[in-house]
Coordinates of C-alpha atoms in Angstrom, one line a residue:
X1 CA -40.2 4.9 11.2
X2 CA -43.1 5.1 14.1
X3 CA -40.7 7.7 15.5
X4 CA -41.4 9.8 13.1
X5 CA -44.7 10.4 14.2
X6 CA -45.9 13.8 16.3
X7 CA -47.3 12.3 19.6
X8 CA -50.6 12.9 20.1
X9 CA -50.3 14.4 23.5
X10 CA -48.0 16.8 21.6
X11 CA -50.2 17.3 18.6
X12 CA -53.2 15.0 18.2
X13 CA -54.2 17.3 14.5
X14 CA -50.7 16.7 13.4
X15 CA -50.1 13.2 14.8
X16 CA -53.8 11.9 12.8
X17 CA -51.9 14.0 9.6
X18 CA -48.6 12.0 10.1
X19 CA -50.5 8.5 10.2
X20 CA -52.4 9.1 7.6
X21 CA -49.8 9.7 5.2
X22 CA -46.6 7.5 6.6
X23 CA -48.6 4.6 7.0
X24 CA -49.0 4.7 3.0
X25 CA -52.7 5.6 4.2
X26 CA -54.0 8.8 1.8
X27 CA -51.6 11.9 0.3
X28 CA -53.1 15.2 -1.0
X29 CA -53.4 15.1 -4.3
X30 CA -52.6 18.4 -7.0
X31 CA -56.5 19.4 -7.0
X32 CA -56.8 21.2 -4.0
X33 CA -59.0 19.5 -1.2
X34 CA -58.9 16.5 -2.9
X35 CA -56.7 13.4 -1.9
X36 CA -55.4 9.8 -3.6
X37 CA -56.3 7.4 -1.6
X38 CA -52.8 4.9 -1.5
X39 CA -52.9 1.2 -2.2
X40 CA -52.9 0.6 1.3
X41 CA -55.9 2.8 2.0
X42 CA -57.6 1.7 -0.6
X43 CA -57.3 -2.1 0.7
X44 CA -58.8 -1.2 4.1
X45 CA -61.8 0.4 2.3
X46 CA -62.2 -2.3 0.0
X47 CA -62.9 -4.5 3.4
X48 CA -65.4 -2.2 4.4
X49 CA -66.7 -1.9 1.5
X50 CA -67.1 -5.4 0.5
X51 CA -68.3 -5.9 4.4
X52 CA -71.1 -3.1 4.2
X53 CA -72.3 -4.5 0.1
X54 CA -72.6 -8.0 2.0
X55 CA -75.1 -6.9 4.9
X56 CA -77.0 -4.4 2.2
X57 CA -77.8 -7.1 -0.1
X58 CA -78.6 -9.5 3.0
X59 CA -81.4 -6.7 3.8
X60 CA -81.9 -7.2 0.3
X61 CA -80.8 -4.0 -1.6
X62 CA -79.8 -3.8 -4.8
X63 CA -76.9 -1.5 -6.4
X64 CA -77.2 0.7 -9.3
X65 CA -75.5 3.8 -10.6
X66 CA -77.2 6.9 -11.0
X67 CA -75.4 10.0 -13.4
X68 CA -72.5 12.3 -11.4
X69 CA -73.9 15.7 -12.8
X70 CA -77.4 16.9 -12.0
X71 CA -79.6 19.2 -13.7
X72 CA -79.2 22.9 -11.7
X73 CA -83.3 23.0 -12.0
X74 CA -83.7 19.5 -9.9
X75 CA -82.6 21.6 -6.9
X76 CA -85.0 24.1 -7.2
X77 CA -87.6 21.8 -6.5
X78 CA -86.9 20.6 -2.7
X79 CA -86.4 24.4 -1.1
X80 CA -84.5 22.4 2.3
X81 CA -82.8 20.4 0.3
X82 CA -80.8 23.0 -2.0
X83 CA -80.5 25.6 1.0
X84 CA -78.8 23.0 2.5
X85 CA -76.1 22.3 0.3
X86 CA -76.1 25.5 -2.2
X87 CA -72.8 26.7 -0.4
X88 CA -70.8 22.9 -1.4
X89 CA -72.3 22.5 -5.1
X90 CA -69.7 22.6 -7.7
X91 CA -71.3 24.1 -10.9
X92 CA -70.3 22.8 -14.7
X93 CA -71.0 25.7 -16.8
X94 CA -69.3 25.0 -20.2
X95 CA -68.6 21.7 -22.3
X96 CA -65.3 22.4 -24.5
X97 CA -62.1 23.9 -24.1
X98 CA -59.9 25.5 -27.1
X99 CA -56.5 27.0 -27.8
X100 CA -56.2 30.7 -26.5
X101 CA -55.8 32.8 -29.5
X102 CA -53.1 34.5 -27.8
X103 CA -51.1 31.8 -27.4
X104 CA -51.2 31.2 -23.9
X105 CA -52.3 27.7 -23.4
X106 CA -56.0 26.7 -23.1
X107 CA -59.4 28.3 -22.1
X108 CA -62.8 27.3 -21.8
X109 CA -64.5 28.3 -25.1
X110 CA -67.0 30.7 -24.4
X111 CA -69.7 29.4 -27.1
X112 CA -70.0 26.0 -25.7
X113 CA -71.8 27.7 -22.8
X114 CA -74.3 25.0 -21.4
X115 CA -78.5 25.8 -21.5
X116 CA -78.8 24.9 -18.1
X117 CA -75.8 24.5 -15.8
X118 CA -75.0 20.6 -14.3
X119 CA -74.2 20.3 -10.6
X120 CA -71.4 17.8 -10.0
X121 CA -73.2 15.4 -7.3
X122 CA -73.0 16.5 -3.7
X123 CA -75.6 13.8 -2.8
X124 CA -78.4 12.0 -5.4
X125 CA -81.8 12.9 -4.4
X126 CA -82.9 14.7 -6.8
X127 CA -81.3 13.1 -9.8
X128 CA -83.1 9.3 -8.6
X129 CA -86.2 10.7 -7.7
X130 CA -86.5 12.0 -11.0
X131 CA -85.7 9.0 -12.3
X132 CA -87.7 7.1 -9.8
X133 CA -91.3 8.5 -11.4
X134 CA -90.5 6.9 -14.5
X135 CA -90.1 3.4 -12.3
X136 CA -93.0 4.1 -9.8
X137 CA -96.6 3.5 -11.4
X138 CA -98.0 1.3 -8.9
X139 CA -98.0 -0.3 -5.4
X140 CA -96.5 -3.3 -7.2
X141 CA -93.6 -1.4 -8.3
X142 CA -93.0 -0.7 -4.2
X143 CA -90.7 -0.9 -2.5
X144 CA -87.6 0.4 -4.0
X145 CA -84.4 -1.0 -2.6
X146 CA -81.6 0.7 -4.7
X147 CA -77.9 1.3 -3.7
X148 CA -74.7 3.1 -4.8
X149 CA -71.8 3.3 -4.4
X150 CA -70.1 6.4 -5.5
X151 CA -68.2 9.6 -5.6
X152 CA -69.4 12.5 -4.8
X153 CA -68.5 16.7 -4.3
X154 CA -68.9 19.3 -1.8
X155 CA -67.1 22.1 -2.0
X156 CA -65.3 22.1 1.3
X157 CA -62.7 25.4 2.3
X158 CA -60.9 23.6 5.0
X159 CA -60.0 19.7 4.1
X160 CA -58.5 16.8 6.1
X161 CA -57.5 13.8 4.3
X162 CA -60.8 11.3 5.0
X163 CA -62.8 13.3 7.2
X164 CA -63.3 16.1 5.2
X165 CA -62.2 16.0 1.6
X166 CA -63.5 18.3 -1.8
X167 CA -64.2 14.6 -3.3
X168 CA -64.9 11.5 -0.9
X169 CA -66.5 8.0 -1.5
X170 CA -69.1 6.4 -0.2
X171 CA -72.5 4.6 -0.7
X172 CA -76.0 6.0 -0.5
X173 CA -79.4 4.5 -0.5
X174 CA -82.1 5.5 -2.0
X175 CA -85.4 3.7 -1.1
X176 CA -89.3 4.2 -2.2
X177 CA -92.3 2.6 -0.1
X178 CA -95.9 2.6 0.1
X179 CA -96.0 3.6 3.0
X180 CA -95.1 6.3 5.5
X181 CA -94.7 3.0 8.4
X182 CA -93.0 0.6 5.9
X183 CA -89.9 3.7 5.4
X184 CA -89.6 4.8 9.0
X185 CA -88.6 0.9 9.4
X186 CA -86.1 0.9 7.0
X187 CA -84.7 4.1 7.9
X188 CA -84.4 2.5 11.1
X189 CA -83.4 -0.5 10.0
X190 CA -80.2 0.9 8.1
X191 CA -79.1 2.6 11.2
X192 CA -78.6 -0.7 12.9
X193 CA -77.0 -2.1 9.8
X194 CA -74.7 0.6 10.3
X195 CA -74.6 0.6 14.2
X196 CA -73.5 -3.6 13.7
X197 CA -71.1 -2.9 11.2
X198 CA -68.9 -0.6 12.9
X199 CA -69.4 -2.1 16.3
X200 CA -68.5 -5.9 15.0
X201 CA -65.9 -5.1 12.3
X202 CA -64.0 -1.3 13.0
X203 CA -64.5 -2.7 16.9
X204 CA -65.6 1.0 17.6
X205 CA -68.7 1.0 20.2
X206 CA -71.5 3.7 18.6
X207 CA -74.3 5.5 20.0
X208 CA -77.6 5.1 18.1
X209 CA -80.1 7.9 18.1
X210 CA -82.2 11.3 16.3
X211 CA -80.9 14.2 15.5
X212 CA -82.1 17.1 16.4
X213 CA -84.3 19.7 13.8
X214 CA -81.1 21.5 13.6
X215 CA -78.3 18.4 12.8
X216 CA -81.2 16.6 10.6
X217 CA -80.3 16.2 6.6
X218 CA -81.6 18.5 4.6
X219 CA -84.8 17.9 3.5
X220 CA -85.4 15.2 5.7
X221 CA -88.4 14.9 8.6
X222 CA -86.1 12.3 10.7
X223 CA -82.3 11.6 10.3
X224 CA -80.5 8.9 12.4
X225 CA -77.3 8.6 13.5
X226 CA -74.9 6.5 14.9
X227 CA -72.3 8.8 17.1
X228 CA -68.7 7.5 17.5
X229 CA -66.0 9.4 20.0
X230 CA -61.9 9.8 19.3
X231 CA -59.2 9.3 21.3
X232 CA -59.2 13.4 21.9
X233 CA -62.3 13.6 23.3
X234 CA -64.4 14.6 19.7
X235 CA -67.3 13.0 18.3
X236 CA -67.5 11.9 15.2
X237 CA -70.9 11.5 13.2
X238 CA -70.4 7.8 11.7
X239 CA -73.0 7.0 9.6
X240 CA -76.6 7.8 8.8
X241 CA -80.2 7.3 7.5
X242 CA -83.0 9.6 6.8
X243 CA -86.6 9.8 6.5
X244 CA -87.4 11.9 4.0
X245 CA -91.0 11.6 4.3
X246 CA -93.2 12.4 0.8
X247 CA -91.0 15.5 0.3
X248 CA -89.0 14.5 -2.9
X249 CA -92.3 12.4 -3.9
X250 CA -93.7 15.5 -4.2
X251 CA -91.1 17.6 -5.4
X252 CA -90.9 15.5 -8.8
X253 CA -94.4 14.0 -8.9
X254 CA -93.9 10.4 -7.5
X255 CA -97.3 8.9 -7.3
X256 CA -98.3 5.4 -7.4
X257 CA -101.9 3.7 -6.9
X258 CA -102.0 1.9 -4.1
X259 CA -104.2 -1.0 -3.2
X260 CA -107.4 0.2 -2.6
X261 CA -107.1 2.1 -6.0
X262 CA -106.0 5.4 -4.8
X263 CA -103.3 7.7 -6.2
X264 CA -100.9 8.9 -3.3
X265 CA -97.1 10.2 -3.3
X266 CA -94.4 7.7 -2.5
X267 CA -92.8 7.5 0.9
X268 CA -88.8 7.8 0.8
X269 CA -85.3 7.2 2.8
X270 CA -81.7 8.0 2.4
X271 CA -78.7 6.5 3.8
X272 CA -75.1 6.5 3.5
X273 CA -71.4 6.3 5.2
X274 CA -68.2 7.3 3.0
X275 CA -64.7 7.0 3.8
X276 CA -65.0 9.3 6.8
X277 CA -65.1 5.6 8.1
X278 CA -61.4 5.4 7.5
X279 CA -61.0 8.4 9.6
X280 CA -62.5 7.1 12.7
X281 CA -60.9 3.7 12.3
X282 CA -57.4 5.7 12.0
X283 CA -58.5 8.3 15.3
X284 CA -60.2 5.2 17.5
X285 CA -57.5 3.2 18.1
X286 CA -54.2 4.0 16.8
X287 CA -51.1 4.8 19.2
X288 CA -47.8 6.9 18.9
X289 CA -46.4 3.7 17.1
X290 CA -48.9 3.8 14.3
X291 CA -52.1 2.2 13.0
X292 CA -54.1 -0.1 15.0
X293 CA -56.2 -2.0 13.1
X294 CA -59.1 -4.8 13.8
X295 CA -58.0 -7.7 12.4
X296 CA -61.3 -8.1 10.5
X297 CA -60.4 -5.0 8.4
X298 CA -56.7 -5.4 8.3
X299 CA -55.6 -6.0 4.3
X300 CA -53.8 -8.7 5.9
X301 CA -54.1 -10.2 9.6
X302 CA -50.8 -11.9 9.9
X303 CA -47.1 -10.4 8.6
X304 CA -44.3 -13.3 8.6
X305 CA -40.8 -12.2 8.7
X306 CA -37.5 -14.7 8.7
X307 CA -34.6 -13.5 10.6
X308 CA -31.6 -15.0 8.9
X309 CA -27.6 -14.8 7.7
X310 CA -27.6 -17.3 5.0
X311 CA -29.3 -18.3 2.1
X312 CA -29.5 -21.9 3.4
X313 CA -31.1 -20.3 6.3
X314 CA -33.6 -18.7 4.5
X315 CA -34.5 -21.3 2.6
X316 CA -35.5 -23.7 5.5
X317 CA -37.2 -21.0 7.0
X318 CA -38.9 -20.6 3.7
X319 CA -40.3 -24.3 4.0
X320 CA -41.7 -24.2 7.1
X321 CA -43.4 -20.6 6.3
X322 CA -44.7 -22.4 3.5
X323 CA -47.1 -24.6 5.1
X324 CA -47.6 -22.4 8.3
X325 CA -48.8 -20.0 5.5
X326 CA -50.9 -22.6 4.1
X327 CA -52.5 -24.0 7.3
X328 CA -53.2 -20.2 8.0
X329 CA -55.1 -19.6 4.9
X330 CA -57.3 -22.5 5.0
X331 CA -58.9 -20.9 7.9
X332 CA -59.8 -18.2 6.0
X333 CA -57.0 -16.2 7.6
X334 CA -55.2 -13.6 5.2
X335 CA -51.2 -13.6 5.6
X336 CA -48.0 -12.1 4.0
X337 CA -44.3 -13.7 3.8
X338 CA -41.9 -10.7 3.7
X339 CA -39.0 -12.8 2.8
X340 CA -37.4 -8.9 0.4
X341 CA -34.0 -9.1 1.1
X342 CA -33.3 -5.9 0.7
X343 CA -35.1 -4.9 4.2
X344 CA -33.5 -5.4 7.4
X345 CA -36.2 -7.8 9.8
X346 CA -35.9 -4.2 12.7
X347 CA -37.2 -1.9 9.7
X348 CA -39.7 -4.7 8.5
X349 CA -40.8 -4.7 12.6
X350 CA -40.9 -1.3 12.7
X351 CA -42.9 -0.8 9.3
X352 CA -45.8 -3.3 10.2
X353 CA -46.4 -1.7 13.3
X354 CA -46.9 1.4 11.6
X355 CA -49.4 -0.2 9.2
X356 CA -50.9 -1.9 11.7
X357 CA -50.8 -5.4 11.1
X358 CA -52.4 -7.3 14.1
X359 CA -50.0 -10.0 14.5
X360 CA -46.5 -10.1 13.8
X361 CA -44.9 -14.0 13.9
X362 CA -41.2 -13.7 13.3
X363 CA -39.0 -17.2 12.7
X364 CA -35.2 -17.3 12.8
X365 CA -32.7 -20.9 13.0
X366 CA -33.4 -21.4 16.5
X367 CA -36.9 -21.2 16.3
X368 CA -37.0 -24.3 13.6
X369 CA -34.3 -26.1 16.2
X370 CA -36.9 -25.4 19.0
X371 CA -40.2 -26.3 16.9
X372 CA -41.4 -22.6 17.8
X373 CA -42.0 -19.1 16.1
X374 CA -41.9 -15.6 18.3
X375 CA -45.5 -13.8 17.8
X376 CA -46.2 -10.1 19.0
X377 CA -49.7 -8.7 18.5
X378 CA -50.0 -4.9 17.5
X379 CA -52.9 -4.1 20.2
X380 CA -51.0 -4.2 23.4
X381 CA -47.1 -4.9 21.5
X382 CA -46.8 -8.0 23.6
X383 CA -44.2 -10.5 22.1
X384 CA -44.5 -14.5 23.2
X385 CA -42.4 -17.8 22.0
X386 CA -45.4 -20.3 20.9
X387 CA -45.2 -23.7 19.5
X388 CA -44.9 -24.1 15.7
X389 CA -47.4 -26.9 16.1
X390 CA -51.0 -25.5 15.7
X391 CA -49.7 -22.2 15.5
X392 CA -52.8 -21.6 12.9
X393 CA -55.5 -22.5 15.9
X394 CA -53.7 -20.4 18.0
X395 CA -53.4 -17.1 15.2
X396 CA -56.9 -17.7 14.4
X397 CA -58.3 -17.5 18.5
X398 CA -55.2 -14.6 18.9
X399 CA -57.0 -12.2 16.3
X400 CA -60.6 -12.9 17.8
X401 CA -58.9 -11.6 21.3
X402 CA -57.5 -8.7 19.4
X403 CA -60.6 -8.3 17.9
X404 CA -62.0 -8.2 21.1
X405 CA -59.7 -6.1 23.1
X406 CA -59.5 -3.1 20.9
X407 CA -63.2 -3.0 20.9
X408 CA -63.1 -3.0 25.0
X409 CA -60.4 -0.5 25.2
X410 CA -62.7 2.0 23.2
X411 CA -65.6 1.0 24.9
X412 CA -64.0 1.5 28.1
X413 CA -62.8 5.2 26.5
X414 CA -66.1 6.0 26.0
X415 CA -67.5 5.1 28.9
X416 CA -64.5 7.1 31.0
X417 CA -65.5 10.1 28.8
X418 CA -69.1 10.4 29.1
X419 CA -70.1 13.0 31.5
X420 CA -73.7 13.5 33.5
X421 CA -74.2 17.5 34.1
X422 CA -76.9 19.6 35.5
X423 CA -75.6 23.4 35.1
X424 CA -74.6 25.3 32.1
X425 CA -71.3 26.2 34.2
X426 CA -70.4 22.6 34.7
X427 CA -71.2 21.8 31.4
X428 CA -68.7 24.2 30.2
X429 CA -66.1 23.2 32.8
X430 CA -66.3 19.0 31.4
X431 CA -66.3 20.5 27.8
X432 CA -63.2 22.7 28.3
X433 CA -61.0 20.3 30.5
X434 CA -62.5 17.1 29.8
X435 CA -64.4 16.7 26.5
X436 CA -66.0 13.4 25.2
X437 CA -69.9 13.4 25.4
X438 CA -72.0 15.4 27.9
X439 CA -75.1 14.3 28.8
X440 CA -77.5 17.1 29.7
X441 CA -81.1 17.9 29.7
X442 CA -82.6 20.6 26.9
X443 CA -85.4 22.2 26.5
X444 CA -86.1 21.1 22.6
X445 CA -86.3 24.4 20.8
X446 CA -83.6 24.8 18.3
X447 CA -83.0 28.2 20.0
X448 CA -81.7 27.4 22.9
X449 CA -79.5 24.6 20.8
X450 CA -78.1 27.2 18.3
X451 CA -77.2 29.1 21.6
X452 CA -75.4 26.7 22.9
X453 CA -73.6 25.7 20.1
X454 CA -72.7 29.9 19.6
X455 CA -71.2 29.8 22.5
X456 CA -69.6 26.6 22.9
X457 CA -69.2 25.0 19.7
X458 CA -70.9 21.9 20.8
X459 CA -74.1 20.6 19.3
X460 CA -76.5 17.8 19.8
X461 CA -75.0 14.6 18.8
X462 CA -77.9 12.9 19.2
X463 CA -81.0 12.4 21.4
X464 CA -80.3 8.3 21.9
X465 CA -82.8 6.0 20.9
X466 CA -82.1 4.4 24.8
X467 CA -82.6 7.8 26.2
X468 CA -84.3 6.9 29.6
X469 CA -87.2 9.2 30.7
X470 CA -85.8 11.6 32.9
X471 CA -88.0 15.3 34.3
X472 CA -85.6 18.1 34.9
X473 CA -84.5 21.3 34.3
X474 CA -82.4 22.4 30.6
X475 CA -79.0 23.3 31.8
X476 CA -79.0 26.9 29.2
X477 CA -83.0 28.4 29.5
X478 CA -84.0 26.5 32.8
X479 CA -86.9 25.5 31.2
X480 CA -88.5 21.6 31.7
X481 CA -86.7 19.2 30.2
X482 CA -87.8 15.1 29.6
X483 CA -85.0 13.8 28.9
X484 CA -81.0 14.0 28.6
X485 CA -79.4 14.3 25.2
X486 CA -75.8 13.7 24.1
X487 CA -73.3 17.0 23.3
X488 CA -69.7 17.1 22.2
X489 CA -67.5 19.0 20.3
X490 CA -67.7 17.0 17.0
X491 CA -65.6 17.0 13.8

C-alpha cells in the first residue's frame, strides 16, 4: 500500500494529500472546503485533545460552550477585529426553507428573512465578551479562566485537508483579569503550555516568540506564537495566544470595580490551536512509507500480528499474545492483536507502517519454540529477534527511544535548516534553494516587512523570545537593526 504514495522529492503537495487520505487520515467531504475527519484521524486528535484539556485544567481553566452564530452588530464594535476577518465570515440570512412553487425542489423562503443577519463563528470574541459583562461586576469576579472547544468557519478559497479547511476544530480561550500585568502572564503562560505540548508529545521542537504588528491577531496589542518547520523547508504557525489588551472590554462595556473602589475596563487574552496540529504532526515526520507517529499520540503504540498456517497454530499464538497483551497494558501501554484472518501478515506489515504504528512485534511457531517475538519500530524500520520474557519492559523503554529519536531527527532538521544572512541578495539565494528559517536583522516598520513579503512571499515568523541583542544593519532598507528575527515561507 505505502507504494502507493507520491514521493516527496517527487511531489511533497501531493505526497502530504496521499497520506492524509490512505492512511484512513481525513477525506473531502460533499461541502466544498470542508473535510470528515476518519476514525483514525479522529483517534489521534482525540489524544491531543485529551492531552491539551489535561494541562489547561492543570493551569486551572475551565471549559464552557459559547453559541456557533454571532450577532452581525457584535462585529461592528471592535473596528481590527472585523477588518480582520470580514473576507472568511459566513453570513446566515434566512431561517426556513419551503417547497418551490414551481416544482423544482426547495428554496429558502423569502419572508423568514432574519432582523439582523448571524455570523456562523470564525472565532468567539465578540459573542463571550458580550456575555462576559453580564459575569464581570467586580474584582471578585476576576479572573476569568474559560475554555472551548469547538468548531468554527472561515470561509477559505483554496482548502487542504487539516491545514486549511472551510470548517476546522479546535479550542480557544477566552480569559478576563484585573489587570493589564496579571493577562500579559497568562498570555504568556499559554504559549508555553503550547510550546510543552508539542515539544513533549508531537516530538516536534518549536520556536517561541511575538509576532510582528503585521502577523498579530486581529484586534490584539500582542500575539505569541510558537513556530514549527516541515520536512520541505515551510514554517508552520503552531499555536497561539493573544493579548488583547482592554480592546473588547471596551467594545462591549466590561467594567468591574476594582479594589481600591474604582471602575476600570477588564483586561483580556485569547488562545487557541485546532487541528492544523494534525497537519504538522502528518508533515514533521512522516516518510515515503507513511505516517510516523510519536508513540505518545499513536491511537495505539504496539500492533501484534501472528504469522501462522493452522488454526492450532494460531491458537497457541493466541495464548501467549494474550498475556504479552496483558503485561503490556498494565503499563499503561495501548496495543492491538490483529489476529483477522482474512488479511495476509505482508499486507497487515505494510498497512501499519502506513498508519504509523511505532512498534510492530510479529510472533510465528518458531518464535514460541525459541521463547522470542520479532519487533520492528516504525522510526528508523529496524526489525530485531528479542526475548518473549520481559518483552513489556523492553516495549515500554523502546517507545520512550522512539519517542525520543523522532524528536532529535526534527530537531536536528531544524537546526540543518536555519540560516544566518546579512544581505537581501543572500537572503533570497537561502530562500530560493534552501528554505527553512532565515534569520536576518529588520528595521521594525511594517513597511519594509510588507516589502519583503511582496517580493518574496516570506514574512516574519516571529521575533523569538531568546532573540539575543544583536546591532546591525536590516538586510531590505539598510537601516539599524537590534536584533535578528525569524522569516520563512510559511503555510
Amino acid at each position: 500500500m505505502a507504494k502507493e504514495l507520491t514521493s516527496r522529492s517527487e511531489n511533497y503537495s501531493q505526497w502530504y494529500n496521499d497520506l492524509v487520505v490512505k492512511a484512513d487520515l481525513a477525506d473531502n467531504s460533499a461541502v466544498r472546503g470542508c473535510m470528515v475527519i476518519k476514525p483514525y484521524g479522529y483517534a489521534i486528535w482525540e489524544k491531543m485533545q485529551a492531552q491539551l484539556d489535561k494541562m489547561f485544567k492543570e493551569t486551572g481553566h475551565v471549559n464552557a460552550y459559547f453559541p456557533l452564530f454571532i450577532p452581525k452588530s457584535f462585529f461592528s464594535k471592535e473596528a481590527s477585529h472585523v477588518e480582520g476577518f470580514a473576507k472568511e465570515c459566513a453570513v446566515v440570512t434566512h431561517y426556513r426553507l419551503m417547497n418551490d412553487p414551481n416544482g423544482k425542489g426547495i428554496i429558502v423562503d423569502p419572508d423568514a428573512k432574519l432582523e439582523e443577519e448571524l455570523i456562523v463563528r470564525p472565532t468567539s470574541e465578540t459573542i463571550i465578551w458580550s456575555t462576559y459583562k453580564t459575569w464581570i461586576q467586580s474584582y471578585r469576579d476576576l479572573p476569568i479562566l474559560v475554555n472551548q472547544w469547538a468548531n468554527v468557519v472561515r470561509w477559505e478559497m483554496r482548502t487542504r485537508l487539516f491545514l486549511r479547511t472551510a470548517e476546522f476544530l479546535w479550542q480557544e480561550g477566552h480569559t478576563a483579569h484585573a489587570t493589564s500585568q496579571e493577562a500579559m502572564e497568562e498570555a504568556e503562560r499559554m504559549v508555553n503550555v503550547y510550546a510543552t505540548f508539542v515539544e513533549e508529545f508531537m516530538a516536534l521542537p518549536v520556536i517561541k516568540g511575538s509576532k510582528s504588528a503585521n502577523e498579530r491577531f486581529a484586534g490584539a496589542l500582542e500575539t505569541y506564537t510558537i513556530e514549527a518547520l516541515m520536512q520541505d523547508g515551510k514554517a508552520l504557525q503552531s499555536g497561539t495566544s493573544h493579548f488583547l489588551g482592554q480592546n473588547f472590554a471596551k467594545a462591549f462595556d466590561v467594567r468591574f470595580t476594582n479594589k481600591e473602589g474604582k471602575e476600570d475596563f477588564v483586561w483580556a487574552t485569547s488562545w487557541g490551536v485546532s487541528t492544523r496540529l494534525m497537519g504538522a504532526l502528518i508533515m514533521a515526520h512522516s516518510d515515503d512509507n507513511g505516517l510516523v507517529l510519536p508513540p505518545k499520540l499513536a491511537p495505539f503504540q504496539v500492533v501484534i500480528v501472528p504469522i501462522y498456517k493452522q488454526d492450532e497454530q494460531l491458537a497457541a499464538i493466541s495464548e501467549k499474545v494474550d498475556s504479552i497483551v496483558s503485561k503490556l497494558k498494565a503499563l499503561g501501554i495501548s496495543v492491538k492483536y490483529d489476529n483477522n484472518d482474512t488479511k495476509k501478515p505482508g499486507w497487515k506489515f505494510a498497512e501499519y507502517e502506513l498508519k504509523g504504528v511505532p512498534v510492530r512485534i510479529a510472533i510465528g511457531p518458531r518464535d514460541l519454540e525459541n521463547g522470542t517475538v520479532e519487533v520492528a519500530r516504525r522510526d528508523t524500520l529496524e526489525k530485531q529477534v528479542v526475548s518473549m520474557d520481559g518483552i513489556e519492559l523492553y516495549i515500554q523503554q523502546l517507545l520512550d527511544a522512539i519517542q525520543e529519536n523522532i524528536y532529535k531527527k526534527a530537531f536536528d532538521y531544524r537546526t540543518g535548516m536555519t540560516t544566518p544572512v546579512e544581505t537581501y541578495e543572500e537572503f533570497k539565494e537561502v530562500l530560493q534553494n534552501k528554505g527553512g528559517f532565515i534569520s536576518a536583522h529588520w528595521d521594525g516598520t511594517p513597511e519594509t516587512e510588507q516589502a519583503i513579503k511582496d517580493e518574496t512571499k516570506a514574512t516574519i515568523r516571529c521575533i523569538p523570545f531568546d532573540q539575543v541583542p544583536e546591532e546591525g544593519k536590516c538586510i531590505y532598507s539598510g537601516k539599524p537593526s537590534k536584533g535578528r528575527v525569524l522569516f520563512a515561507l510559511a503555510y
